[in-house]
Short mmCIF file of C-alpha atoms in Angstrom, two decimals:
data_model
loop_
_atom_site.label_atom_id
_atom_site.label_comp_id
_atom_site.label_asym_id
_atom_site.label_seq_id
_atom_site.Cartn_x
_atom_site.Cartn_y
_atom_site.Cartn_z
CA MET A 1 216.38 94.02 -28.68
CA SER A 2 218.29 92.65 -25.75
CA MET A 3 218.09 89.12 -27.16
CA GLU A 4 220.51 89.91 -29.95
CA ALA A 5 223.04 91.46 -27.67
CA GLU A 6 222.83 88.54 -25.35
CA SER A 7 223.27 85.85 -27.93
CA SER A 8 226.18 87.59 -29.61
CA ALA A 9 227.86 88.08 -26.26
CA ALA A 10 227.39 84.44 -25.43
CA GLY A 11 228.73 83.46 -28.84
CA ALA A 12 231.86 85.52 -28.30
CA ALA A 13 232.41 84.04 -24.89
CA ALA A 14 232.04 80.52 -26.23
CA GLY A 15 234.54 81.27 -28.95
CA GLU A 16 237.21 82.41 -26.52
CA GLN A 17 236.92 79.68 -23.96
CA PRO A 18 234.58 76.72 -23.84
CA ALA A 19 234.06 76.97 -20.10
CA ALA A 20 232.24 80.27 -20.38
CA PRO A 21 231.21 82.08 -17.22
CA ALA A 22 227.78 81.16 -15.94
CA LEU A 23 225.19 81.69 -18.63
CA GLU A 24 222.11 83.53 -17.63
CA PRO A 25 218.90 81.64 -18.32
CA GLN A 26 216.70 83.41 -20.82
CA VAL A 27 213.29 84.42 -19.66
CA VAL A 28 210.71 83.28 -22.18
CA VAL A 29 207.17 84.54 -22.29
CA TYR A 30 204.58 81.89 -23.03
CA CYS A 31 201.15 82.60 -24.46
CA GLY A 32 198.42 82.36 -21.88
CA VAL A 33 195.99 80.90 -24.38
CA CYS A 34 197.86 78.20 -26.28
CA SER A 35 200.97 77.98 -24.02
CA LEU A 36 203.44 78.23 -26.92
CA PRO A 37 205.95 81.05 -27.23
CA PRO A 38 203.94 83.91 -28.76
CA GLU A 39 205.87 83.83 -32.01
CA TYR A 40 204.39 80.42 -32.73
CA CYS A 41 200.80 81.43 -31.98
CA GLU A 42 200.19 82.13 -35.64
CA PHE A 43 200.43 78.41 -36.38
CA GLY A 44 197.93 77.42 -33.74
CA ALA A 45 194.19 77.23 -34.05
CA THR A 46 193.42 80.08 -31.68
CA VAL A 47 195.34 82.89 -33.34
CA LYS A 48 192.81 85.58 -32.60
CA LYS A 49 192.54 84.86 -28.94
CA CYS A 50 196.30 84.62 -28.71
CA THR A 51 196.88 88.03 -30.25
CA ASP A 52 194.29 89.59 -27.99
CA TRP A 53 195.91 88.04 -24.97
CA LEU A 54 199.34 89.24 -26.04
CA GLU A 55 198.12 92.76 -26.63
CA ALA A 56 196.60 92.89 -23.18
CA ASN A 57 199.49 91.31 -21.31
CA HIS A 58 202.64 92.09 -23.25
CA PRO A 59 201.95 95.09 -25.49
CA ALA A 60 205.62 95.57 -26.39
CA LEU A 61 205.95 92.04 -27.65
CA HIS A 62 202.68 92.33 -29.51
CA GLN A 63 203.97 95.42 -31.25
CA GLN A 64 207.15 93.63 -32.20
CA LEU A 65 205.43 90.53 -33.54
CA TYR A 66 202.37 91.93 -35.23
CA SER A 67 203.45 95.29 -36.61
CA SER A 68 203.05 95.64 -40.35
CA GLU A 69 206.78 95.42 -41.00
CA ALA A 70 206.98 92.20 -39.07
CA LEU A 71 204.12 90.78 -41.05
CA GLN A 72 205.84 91.66 -44.27
CA SER A 73 209.20 90.22 -43.40
CA LYS A 74 207.46 87.03 -42.33
CA MET A 75 206.65 86.14 -45.89
CA GLY A 76 210.34 85.38 -46.18
CA THR A 77 211.47 82.75 -48.59
CA MET A 78 208.33 80.71 -49.05
CA SER A 79 206.92 80.38 -52.52
CA LEU A 80 203.54 81.88 -53.24
CA GLU A 81 201.96 78.53 -53.84
CA ALA A 82 203.15 77.06 -50.56
CA GLN A 83 201.95 80.12 -48.73
CA GLN A 84 198.47 79.86 -50.10
CA LYS A 85 198.27 76.22 -49.20
CA ALA A 86 199.46 76.92 -45.68
CA GLU A 87 196.89 79.65 -45.26
CA LYS A 88 194.11 77.42 -46.46
CA ASP A 89 195.10 74.68 -44.06
CA LEU A 90 195.30 77.10 -41.20
CA ALA A 91 191.86 78.53 -41.89
CA LYS A 92 190.43 75.04 -41.89
CA LYS A 93 192.11 74.23 -38.63
CA GLN A 94 190.81 77.37 -37.02
CA GLN A 95 187.30 76.66 -38.07
CA LYS A 96 187.51 73.21 -36.59
CA GLU A 97 188.85 74.56 -33.34
CA GLU A 98 186.05 77.08 -33.10
CA LEU A 99 183.46 74.40 -33.64
CA ARG A 100 185.11 72.25 -31.03
CA GLN A 101 185.01 75.05 -28.49
CA GLU A 102 181.38 75.74 -29.15
CA ARG A 103 180.54 72.13 -28.65
CA GLU A 104 182.49 72.03 -25.44
CA ALA A 105 180.72 75.10 -24.11
CA ALA A 106 177.35 73.58 -24.89
CA LYS A 107 178.38 70.38 -23.17
CA LYS A 108 179.50 72.26 -20.13
CA LYS A 109 176.18 74.01 -19.90
CA ALA A 110 174.34 70.75 -20.00
CA SER A 111 176.48 68.85 -17.53
CA THR A 112 175.75 68.75 -13.83
CA VAL A 113 177.56 68.02 -10.63
CA ILE A 114 175.65 65.56 -8.54
CA ILE A 115 175.87 65.71 -4.78
CA LYS A 116 174.59 62.54 -3.23
CA ARG A 117 173.95 61.88 0.41
CA VAL A 118 174.51 58.26 1.26
CA GLU A 119 173.60 56.67 4.54
CA ARG A 120 176.35 54.90 6.40
CA THR A 121 174.65 53.92 9.63
CA LYS A 122 171.33 55.13 10.93
CA ARG A 123 172.39 58.68 11.57
CA LYS A 124 175.72 58.93 9.85
CA PHE A 125 176.23 59.92 6.25
CA VAL A 126 178.84 60.37 3.60
CA THR A 127 178.47 62.82 0.73
CA VAL A 128 179.41 61.64 -2.73
CA VAL A 129 180.20 64.30 -5.31
CA SER A 130 180.47 63.26 -8.94
CA GLY A 131 180.85 65.11 -12.22
CA VAL A 132 183.42 67.61 -11.01
CA GLU A 133 185.78 66.72 -13.85
CA LEU A 134 183.24 68.03 -16.38
CA PHE A 135 184.03 71.53 -15.22
CA ASP A 136 187.76 71.24 -15.95
CA LEU A 137 188.58 70.68 -12.33
CA ASN A 138 191.12 68.21 -11.09
CA VAL A 139 189.24 65.62 -9.04
CA LYS A 140 192.17 65.00 -6.75
CA THR A 141 192.82 68.61 -5.84
CA VAL A 142 189.14 69.32 -5.32
CA ALA A 143 188.95 66.36 -2.96
CA LYS A 144 191.87 67.71 -1.00
CA ASP A 145 190.26 71.13 -0.83
CA PHE A 146 187.06 69.65 0.54
CA GLY A 147 189.03 67.93 3.25
CA LYS A 148 190.76 71.16 4.18
CA ARG A 149 187.69 73.33 4.04
CA PHE A 150 185.38 71.10 6.02
CA ALA A 151 187.98 69.45 8.24
CA CYS A 152 186.88 65.96 7.38
CA GLY A 153 187.98 62.90 5.48
CA SER A 154 187.72 63.35 1.73
CA SER A 155 188.97 60.99 -0.91
CA VAL A 156 188.68 60.09 -4.57
CA THR A 157 186.90 56.80 -5.14
CA LYS A 158 185.89 54.86 -8.19
CA SER A 159 182.18 54.42 -8.65
CA VAL A 160 180.62 51.21 -9.96
CA THR A 161 180.70 52.56 -13.50
CA GLY A 162 184.37 53.39 -13.19
CA ALA A 163 183.96 57.15 -13.00
CA GLU A 164 185.88 59.01 -10.34
CA GLU A 165 183.94 60.64 -7.56
CA ILE A 166 184.72 62.36 -4.32
CA THR A 167 183.56 60.84 -1.06
CA VAL A 168 183.37 63.28 1.80
CA GLN A 169 182.72 62.02 5.31
CA GLY A 170 179.74 63.65 6.92
CA ASP A 171 176.55 65.19 5.63
CA LEU A 172 177.83 68.29 3.88
CA SER A 173 175.56 68.57 0.83
CA ASP A 174 174.54 72.20 1.35
CA GLU A 175 177.98 73.34 2.34
CA ILE A 176 179.57 71.67 -0.66
CA MET A 177 177.06 73.24 -2.99
CA GLU A 178 177.84 76.68 -1.66
CA TRP A 179 181.58 76.10 -1.69
CA LEU A 180 181.55 74.76 -5.23
CA SER A 181 179.82 77.83 -6.62
CA GLU A 182 181.87 80.17 -4.49
CA LYS A 183 185.35 78.85 -5.06
CA TYR A 184 185.16 77.11 -8.41
CA GLY A 185 182.46 79.17 -10.09
CA VAL A 186 180.18 76.23 -10.79
CA ASP A 187 176.69 77.59 -11.37
CA GLU A 188 174.24 76.42 -8.75
CA ASP A 189 171.80 75.56 -11.51
CA ASN A 190 174.27 72.93 -12.58
CA ILE A 191 174.40 71.27 -9.20
CA ARG A 192 171.86 68.69 -8.19
CA GLN A 193 171.34 67.24 -4.77
CA VAL A 194 170.20 63.67 -4.43
CA ASP A 195 169.34 61.90 -1.22
CA GLU A 196 169.92 58.23 -1.59
CA SER A 197 168.60 57.16 1.80
CA LYS A 198 165.19 58.58 1.06
CA LYS A 199 165.02 56.85 -2.30
CA LYS A 200 165.49 53.51 -0.64
CA GLY A 201 162.70 54.39 1.73
CA SER A 202 164.74 53.59 4.80
CA GLY A 203 164.28 57.21 5.90
CA GLY A 204 166.57 58.98 8.39
CA MET B 1 207.01 60.37 -29.42
CA PHE B 2 204.40 62.45 -27.65
CA LYS B 3 201.77 62.91 -30.31
CA LYS B 4 199.10 61.69 -27.97
CA PRO B 5 198.54 63.28 -24.58
CA VAL B 6 200.83 61.68 -22.02
CA SER B 7 199.04 59.72 -19.37
CA SER B 8 201.40 59.45 -16.48
CA SER B 9 200.94 56.80 -13.86
CA GLY B 10 202.20 58.69 -10.88
CA LYS B 11 205.67 59.79 -10.04
CA THR B 12 208.37 58.37 -7.86
CA LYS B 13 211.35 59.95 -6.22
CA ILE B 14 214.72 59.18 -7.74
CA LYS B 15 217.53 57.89 -5.56
CA SER B 16 220.29 60.40 -5.13
CA SER B 17 222.83 57.96 -6.57
CA VAL B 18 220.75 57.51 -9.70
CA GLN B 19 220.26 61.22 -9.80
CA ARG B 20 224.02 61.73 -9.78
CA ASN B 21 224.28 59.33 -12.67
CA ILE B 22 221.72 61.24 -14.68
CA ARG B 23 223.52 64.46 -13.98
CA GLN B 24 226.77 63.04 -15.18
CA LYS B 25 225.21 61.64 -18.32
CA ILE B 26 223.64 64.97 -19.16
CA CYS B 27 226.98 66.72 -18.67
CA GLU B 28 228.67 64.22 -20.97
CA GLN B 29 226.03 64.52 -23.63
CA TYR B 30 225.75 68.28 -23.55
CA PRO B 31 229.19 69.60 -22.64
CA LEU B 32 227.97 73.12 -23.25
CA LEU B 33 225.36 72.69 -20.57
CA ALA B 34 227.92 71.58 -17.98
CA PRO B 35 228.74 75.09 -16.70
CA VAL B 36 225.11 75.77 -15.87
CA ILE B 37 224.11 72.30 -14.76
CA ASP B 38 223.84 73.54 -11.16
CA ASP B 39 221.16 75.97 -12.25
CA VAL B 40 219.28 73.41 -14.28
CA LEU B 41 219.65 70.52 -11.89
CA PRO B 42 220.66 71.72 -8.45
CA LYS B 43 222.76 69.13 -6.62
CA LYS B 44 220.50 68.86 -3.63
CA ALA B 45 217.23 68.91 -5.52
CA GLN B 46 214.91 65.92 -5.45
CA LEU B 47 214.23 64.73 -8.95
CA ASP B 48 211.02 62.90 -9.73
CA LEU B 49 210.63 60.12 -12.24
CA ILE B 50 207.40 60.06 -14.19
CA LYS B 51 206.75 56.96 -16.21
CA ALA B 52 205.03 57.48 -19.53
CA PRO B 53 203.84 54.82 -21.98
CA ASP B 54 206.34 53.09 -24.31
CA ARG B 55 209.00 53.01 -21.63
CA ILE B 56 209.57 56.70 -21.74
CA SER B 57 210.78 58.20 -18.51
CA LEU B 58 210.38 61.84 -17.69
CA TYR B 59 212.64 63.52 -15.19
CA ALA B 60 210.86 66.28 -13.38
CA LEU B 61 211.82 68.85 -10.79
CA ASP B 62 208.99 70.54 -8.88
CA ASN B 63 206.42 69.24 -11.36
CA GLN B 64 208.38 70.67 -14.28
CA VAL B 65 209.67 68.09 -16.70
CA LEU B 66 213.28 68.93 -17.49
CA PHE B 67 214.51 65.91 -19.40
CA PHE B 68 213.10 62.79 -20.94
CA GLN B 69 214.47 59.51 -22.14
CA SER B 70 213.07 56.51 -23.94
CA HIS B 71 214.49 53.12 -22.90
CA ASP B 72 218.16 53.77 -22.30
CA ASP B 73 218.69 56.08 -25.23
CA ALA B 74 220.06 59.57 -25.13
CA ILE B 75 218.60 61.89 -22.55
CA MET B 76 216.74 64.70 -24.27
CA PRO B 77 215.94 68.14 -22.90
CA HIS B 78 212.43 69.52 -22.57
CA LEU B 79 211.84 72.50 -24.84
CA LYS B 80 211.51 74.85 -21.90
CA VAL B 81 215.07 73.98 -20.94
CA VAL B 82 216.18 74.64 -24.52
CA HIS B 83 214.40 77.98 -24.44
CA LYS B 84 216.22 78.94 -21.27
CA TYR B 85 219.66 77.88 -22.44
CA PRO B 86 219.57 78.00 -26.24
CA GLN B 87 223.35 78.20 -26.60
CA CYS B 88 223.87 74.94 -24.77
CA PHE B 89 222.52 72.63 -27.43
CA PRO B 90 223.61 71.98 -31.02
CA THR B 91 221.13 73.71 -33.27
CA VAL B 92 219.94 73.56 -36.84
CA GLN B 93 217.37 75.80 -38.46
CA VAL B 94 214.46 74.99 -40.76
CA ASP B 95 212.66 77.23 -43.22
CA ARG B 96 209.32 78.84 -42.55
CA GLY B 97 207.36 76.39 -44.62
CA ALA B 98 208.30 73.49 -42.39
CA ILE B 99 207.11 75.00 -39.13
CA ARG B 100 203.48 74.10 -39.42
CA PHE B 101 204.34 70.49 -40.20
CA ILE B 102 206.64 70.30 -37.22
CA LEU B 103 203.97 71.65 -34.91
CA GLY B 104 201.74 68.90 -36.28
CA GLY B 105 204.34 66.34 -35.25
CA ALA B 106 205.85 65.41 -38.62
CA GLN B 107 209.35 64.04 -39.12
CA LEU B 108 211.78 66.62 -40.43
CA MET B 109 212.71 66.12 -44.06
CA CYS B 110 216.03 67.18 -45.55
CA PRO B 111 214.80 69.82 -48.04
CA GLY B 112 213.42 71.83 -45.14
CA LEU B 113 216.93 71.96 -43.75
CA THR B 114 218.75 72.94 -46.92
CA SER B 115 216.50 75.60 -48.45
CA PRO B 116 217.47 79.32 -48.31
CA GLY B 117 215.59 79.98 -45.08
CA ALA B 118 217.25 77.12 -43.26
CA LYS B 119 220.64 76.93 -41.63
CA LEU B 120 222.97 74.00 -41.11
CA PRO B 121 226.34 74.28 -39.40
CA PRO B 122 229.33 74.70 -41.74
CA ALA B 123 231.30 71.65 -42.87
CA GLU B 124 233.95 71.94 -40.18
CA ASP B 125 231.28 71.86 -37.45
CA ASN B 126 229.63 68.75 -38.84
CA ILE B 127 227.17 67.25 -36.36
CA PRO B 128 227.28 63.45 -36.52
CA GLU B 129 224.30 61.16 -36.92
CA GLY B 130 222.39 60.27 -33.77
CA THR B 131 223.02 63.57 -32.01
CA VAL B 132 220.20 65.26 -30.18
CA VAL B 133 219.63 68.68 -31.74
CA ALA B 134 217.35 71.61 -31.07
CA ILE B 135 215.49 72.86 -34.12
CA ASN B 136 215.11 76.58 -34.62
CA ALA B 137 212.86 78.10 -37.24
CA GLU B 138 213.39 80.84 -39.76
CA GLY B 139 212.54 84.24 -38.31
CA LYS B 140 211.89 82.79 -34.87
CA GLU B 141 213.84 83.31 -31.74
CA HIS B 142 213.02 80.11 -29.88
CA ALA B 143 213.38 76.47 -30.74
CA CYS B 144 210.29 74.59 -31.82
CA MET B 145 211.47 71.00 -31.72
CA VAL B 146 213.94 68.58 -30.20
CA GLY B 147 215.02 65.67 -32.35
CA ILE B 148 217.66 63.10 -33.19
CA LEU B 149 219.69 63.48 -36.36
CA LYS B 150 219.02 60.59 -38.71
CA MET B 151 222.11 61.44 -40.72
CA SER B 152 225.02 63.78 -40.18
CA THR B 153 224.52 67.38 -41.23
CA GLU B 154 226.99 66.92 -44.08
CA ASP B 155 224.98 63.97 -45.39
CA ILE B 156 221.83 66.05 -45.23
CA LYS B 157 223.48 68.62 -47.46
CA LYS B 158 224.72 65.98 -49.89
CA LEU B 159 221.67 63.73 -50.15
CA ASN B 160 218.99 66.34 -49.58
CA LYS B 161 216.32 63.69 -49.57
CA GLY B 162 214.28 61.77 -47.05
CA ASN B 163 214.06 61.91 -43.30
CA GLY B 164 216.67 64.19 -41.77
CA VAL B 165 215.70 64.54 -38.14
CA GLU B 166 213.45 62.38 -36.03
CA ASN B 167 210.86 64.48 -34.25
CA CYS B 168 210.97 63.58 -30.58
CA HIS B 169 209.40 66.54 -28.87
CA TYR B 170 207.76 69.61 -30.37
CA LEU B 171 205.83 72.68 -29.25
CA GLY B 172 202.29 71.79 -28.29
CA ASP B 173 202.72 68.02 -28.10
CA GLY B 174 201.62 65.80 -25.24
CA LEU B 175 204.75 66.37 -23.21
CA TRP B 176 204.53 70.13 -23.65
CA LYS B 177 200.92 70.14 -22.54
CA LEU B 178 201.61 67.90 -19.60
CA ASP B 179 203.98 70.54 -18.37
CA SER B 180 201.66 73.47 -18.78
CA GLU B 181 198.85 71.94 -16.80
#
């Protein structure tokens, strides 16, 4: 346990002289699932996932936190009644979280990215991509990536309904579809191409 | 303060003169942090100001929020800073039962600070009212909350009733999540 040694050393140094020599910053591991320090995972709603993650990524820490001794000493000073109540609350919370995740997954399956080709002049087009945010992607960064990948102008614009969409200069529908599934893992079944110029009947 | 997710409306660069001011204020407020201030806030670094609702300003370095401040009140450290330099901030400890309420964003009540699992500084190290403190938890290594003392630690011991510490920033709140994105 290097932590103990460190803190006691720091305490001693502080006791001797207030202007202690440069303190070393502590390196703290954060859970990859819920982003809290792992010791607080048990209070979150995704305990199971958190423990799995910890076991896979930081086995030593997992051992330290979830060994049977550790579990026993955790009970600490809380009364039995309070403990039971806490456990009940936690179970409820977890259930809710699970339901929420299920719902989200279902929603994700149902949502689509729409790639629209819009006519600018007779033979010039822009491509409008909407619905990217439904796949947990940052609209702004995706827009920037498009610009870099296709060497063209690409910006985030507000549509009439107020939703954010990406406008890419040039007719790039097919390329964008490929790139989306390749880089961001968006299933091609969830991407729909729409050609606005044809709908209007102005034909290109 | 950050129960809801923080919606920031862009960030702006802070003038170096203002930045110097902030640095000085932090050093005054947290004398223990002064020796390592160069590591936390390098002199030449460009701080960013992120404006959050309710006149809260967040001071960020390289997209990492380091400190925050509401109106012109005390500057408070982000929990990641507290985790890195735990010795640099005055600390109190709560019992195990209080942790789940804190992570839900509740105000910290006195009994949670006086029970057997909790720890307050001894009488001679009394922390006055209005001080920014880091809150540790029983059996835990890292702090779980940053708050402002509503009464001095001695008063908490004496009264043992009511709101002891105002919860300003806790693990898993809007500010914390803003940072991890």
